[in-house]
Protein backbone atom coordinates (compact mmCIF):
# COMPACT_ATOMS: atom_id res chain seq x y z
CA MET A 1 29.50 205.38 74.85
CA ASN A 2 33.14 206.25 75.21
CA LYS A 3 34.59 208.53 72.73
CA ASN A 4 37.91 208.14 73.73
CA LEU A 5 38.20 204.45 73.41
CA LYS A 6 40.51 203.60 70.31
CA SER A 7 42.97 200.91 69.44
CA ILE A 8 46.32 201.24 69.89
CA THR A 9 48.23 201.28 66.47
CA ILE A 10 51.78 200.59 65.19
CA LEU A 11 52.26 204.40 65.51
CA ASP A 12 51.17 204.78 69.17
CA ASN A 13 53.14 202.13 71.13
CA LYS A 14 54.20 199.36 69.26
CA PRO A 15 55.96 197.75 71.98
CA PHE A 16 52.80 197.22 73.83
CA LEU A 17 51.42 195.13 70.72
CA ARG A 18 54.35 193.22 70.76
CA GLN A 19 53.78 191.96 74.07
CA ILE A 20 52.73 188.28 74.67
CA SER A 21 48.98 188.62 76.69
CA LYS A 22 48.83 187.14 80.15
CA ASN A 23 46.22 184.40 80.69
CA VAL A 24 42.92 185.53 82.11
CA ASP A 25 41.72 184.86 85.68
CA ILE A 26 38.56 183.61 85.40
CA LYS A 27 37.48 183.41 88.85
CA ASN A 28 37.57 187.01 88.94
CA ALA A 29 34.36 187.74 87.27
CA LYS A 30 33.69 191.43 87.96
CA GLU A 31 37.25 191.95 86.58
CA LEU A 32 36.54 189.94 83.30
CA GLN A 33 32.99 191.19 82.63
CA ASN A 34 34.60 195.17 82.04
CA ASP A 35 37.45 193.94 79.93
CA ILE A 36 34.77 192.00 77.70
CA ALA A 37 32.10 195.17 78.03
CA ILE A 38 35.22 197.55 76.48
CA LEU A 39 36.06 195.16 73.39
CA GLU A 40 32.15 194.91 72.83
CA GLU A 41 31.98 198.68 73.06
CA TYR A 42 34.47 198.89 70.43
CA CYS A 43 33.67 196.52 68.16
CA LYS A 44 29.63 197.84 68.11
CA ALA A 45 31.20 200.63 67.36
CA ASN A 46 33.77 200.11 64.52
CA GLU A 47 34.16 198.19 61.47
CA VAL A 48 36.36 195.40 62.41
CA MET A 49 35.69 191.69 62.28
CA ALA A 50 37.37 190.56 65.78
CA MET A 51 39.59 192.38 67.92
CA ALA A 52 42.32 191.13 70.59
CA ALA A 53 41.92 192.79 74.08
CA VAL A 54 45.82 193.94 74.22
CA GLN A 55 44.59 195.74 70.95
CA LEU A 56 42.19 198.21 73.66
CA GLY A 57 45.31 198.51 76.23
CA ILE A 58 44.53 194.83 77.82
CA PRO A 59 47.12 192.62 77.55
CA LYS A 60 45.52 189.44 78.59
CA ARG A 61 44.17 186.43 76.46
CA ILE A 62 40.59 187.52 75.50
CA ILE A 63 39.15 187.39 71.84
CA TYR A 64 35.96 189.27 70.81
CA LEU A 65 34.55 187.47 67.39
CA LYS A 66 31.98 190.41 65.63
CA ILE A 67 31.88 188.91 62.12
CA THR A 68 33.25 185.75 60.75
CA ASN A 69 30.37 185.22 58.19
CA LEU A 70 32.46 185.95 54.52
CA GLU A 71 29.37 185.98 52.70
CA ILE A 72 27.81 189.38 54.87
CA ILE A 73 31.68 190.81 55.38
CA GLU A 74 31.71 190.44 50.76
CA LYS A 75 28.21 192.50 50.69
CA LYS A 76 29.23 194.98 53.36
CA GLN A 77 32.14 195.52 50.80
CA THR A 78 30.03 195.85 47.80
CA ASP A 79 26.90 197.87 49.99
CA SER A 80 25.09 195.69 49.46
CA ALA A 81 24.34 194.67 53.23
CA THR A 82 20.91 194.79 54.47
CA LYS A 83 20.56 197.01 57.68
CA ASP A 84 20.40 193.36 59.58
CA GLU A 85 23.99 192.41 57.67
CA GLU A 86 25.44 196.21 58.52
CA ASN A 87 24.61 196.05 62.69
CA TYR A 88 25.56 192.12 62.57
CA ASN A 89 27.20 191.00 65.79
CA GLU A 90 28.43 187.65 66.91
CA ALA A 91 29.52 188.59 70.70
CA ARG A 92 31.14 185.57 70.83
CA ILE A 93 34.30 185.71 73.38
CA LEU A 94 36.93 183.31 73.51
CA ILE A 95 39.32 183.09 76.71
CA ASN A 96 42.81 181.62 76.99
CA PRO A 97 42.43 180.34 73.85
CA VAL A 98 44.82 177.80 72.35
CA ILE A 99 45.22 176.66 69.08
CA ILE A 100 45.69 172.50 69.25
CA GLU A 101 45.40 171.82 65.59
CA LYS A 102 46.34 173.45 61.82
CA GLU A 103 45.39 171.77 58.84
CA GLY A 104 44.85 173.30 54.90
CA LEU A 105 46.51 176.44 53.64
CA THR A 106 44.42 179.72 52.22
CA THR A 107 45.59 183.38 51.52
CA TYR A 108 43.81 186.36 52.35
CA TRP A 109 44.36 190.58 52.46
CA GLU A 110 44.25 191.00 55.87
CA ALA A 111 43.78 194.80 57.40
CA CYS A 112 43.83 195.40 61.26
CA ALA A 113 42.71 198.42 63.07
CA SER A 114 46.50 198.28 64.67
CA CYS A 115 48.02 198.50 61.34
CA LEU A 116 46.19 201.37 59.81
CA GLU A 117 46.46 201.45 56.29
CA ASN A 118 48.98 198.34 55.95
CA THR A 119 47.21 195.78 54.20
CA GLY A 120 49.29 192.32 53.68
CA LEU A 121 48.33 188.71 51.92
CA VAL A 122 48.97 186.14 54.39
CA GLU A 123 48.61 182.58 54.66
CA ARG A 124 46.79 180.92 57.24
CA PRO A 125 45.22 177.69 58.01
CA TYR A 126 41.86 176.48 56.35
CA LYS A 127 40.71 174.79 59.63
CA ILE A 128 41.89 175.25 62.99
CA LYS A 129 41.33 173.18 66.24
CA LEU A 130 40.90 175.49 69.57
CA GLU A 131 40.62 175.02 73.07
CA TYR A 132 39.34 178.08 75.03
CA TYR A 133 36.82 179.03 77.43
CA ASP A 134 33.51 180.89 77.37
CA ILE A 135 32.48 183.66 79.60
CA HIS A 136 31.14 181.39 82.53
CA GLY A 137 34.37 179.67 82.81
CA ASN A 138 33.05 176.54 81.06
CA LYS A 139 36.15 174.88 79.05
CA LYS A 140 35.45 174.14 75.25
CA ALA A 141 36.88 172.65 71.95
CA ASP A 142 35.86 173.64 68.76
CA THR A 143 36.83 173.61 64.89
CA PHE A 144 36.91 176.69 63.12
CA GLU A 145 36.76 176.27 59.15
CA GLY A 146 37.68 178.60 56.13
CA PHE A 147 37.43 182.58 56.63
CA GLU A 148 36.41 181.77 60.24
CA SER A 149 39.69 180.27 60.57
CA THR A 150 41.90 183.22 59.28
CA VAL A 151 39.76 185.73 61.55
CA LEU A 152 40.77 183.76 64.39
CA SER A 153 44.50 182.94 63.15
CA HIS A 154 44.86 187.00 63.09
CA GLU A 155 43.55 187.62 66.54
CA MET A 156 45.56 184.38 67.97
CA ASP A 157 48.54 186.29 66.70
CA HIS A 158 47.85 189.41 68.55
CA LEU A 159 48.18 187.15 71.87
CA ASP A 160 51.34 186.65 70.99
CA GLY A 161 52.73 190.26 69.82
CA ILE A 162 52.36 189.12 66.41
CA LEU A 163 51.11 191.74 63.79
CA HIS A 164 50.02 190.63 60.20
CA ILE A 165 52.36 192.60 58.85
CA ASP A 166 55.39 190.52 60.16
CA ILE A 167 54.21 187.58 58.19
CA ALA A 168 52.55 188.75 54.88
CA LYS A 169 53.96 187.69 51.79
CA GLU A 170 52.91 190.82 50.52
CA ILE A 171 52.16 194.60 51.61
CA ARG A 172 50.40 197.45 49.97
CA VAL A 173 49.13 200.79 51.49
CA MET A 174 44.77 201.40 51.26
CA THR A 175 42.67 203.27 52.49
CA VAL A 176 39.70 201.40 53.75
CA GLU A 177 37.39 202.17 50.26
CA GLU A 178 40.74 201.30 47.97
CA ARG A 179 40.51 197.92 50.34
CA LYS A 180 36.95 197.26 49.69
CA ILE A 181 37.56 197.58 45.86
CA PHE A 182 40.78 195.49 45.93
CA ARG A 183 38.86 192.49 48.23
CA GLN A 184 36.62 192.52 45.43
CA THR A 185 38.93 191.07 43.21
CA HIS A 186 41.21 189.59 45.63
CA GLY A 187 39.11 187.67 47.50
CA TYR A 188 39.51 184.77 50.24
CA ASN A 189 41.23 182.05 48.16
CA ILE A 190 41.37 178.32 49.58
CA ILE A 191 44.95 176.14 48.34
CA LYS A 192 44.19 173.35 50.37
CA LYS A 193 41.75 172.15 53.06
CA THR A 194 43.26 169.23 54.52
CA GLY A 195 47.52 168.77 55.03
CA ASP A 196 49.39 170.17 57.90
CA PHE A 197 49.68 173.49 57.53
CA GLU A 198 53.64 174.35 58.28
CA GLN A 199 54.44 171.54 55.55
CA LEU A 200 52.31 173.17 53.34
CA LYS A 201 53.44 176.54 53.43
CA ILE A 202 56.74 175.03 53.57
CA GLY A 203 55.87 173.16 50.20
CA LYS A 204 54.16 176.56 48.53
CA GLN A 205 57.62 178.10 49.22
CA LYS A 206 59.88 175.36 48.02
CA THR A 207 57.57 175.51 44.48
CA LYS A 208 57.79 179.39 44.47
CA ASN A 209 61.81 179.11 44.11
CA LEU A 210 61.48 176.67 41.40
CA LEU A 211 60.09 178.65 39.36
């Protein structure tokens, strides 16, 4: 294991994180497999839900999903997860992903390996439809719902140089342990499962302004 493998942070090199990642040359299999190996090594060794390649110094449109199962995540936060759940790894790779539909509205206090102890309340769609390529170069079109949509939306933003602290409604500075405790009473919140995501955000803001 490469002990020097660390995520880039806003203190190390914020301009690097702000760049728009480039599409992957899927035909160059050798280079792609090396990039994925770096992502997998980091995700297996660290407590993350997912990782965009740019966070590890690879400005390409690749996302590695480690865990999007909210039930397991909540168990890990309360230290009640089994050994298998603690080591759970989806090992799902999305290459050149593009969101083509967004529905519903949710909120979650998000954290990020690149943003240190900054935890932010972020609005995300309840459901997204995504087109992407798998590691074999096959084009896929899948719909991701619930918490899985939140995790993916966060990583998709990374590919466009957007950090969760840029769009958070509120930011709090917390250690990992403080965040685990906080999330036990401030969990994943579904506001609406259907409807245009952008319009729902606008409507929510208008309602807030009237109060």
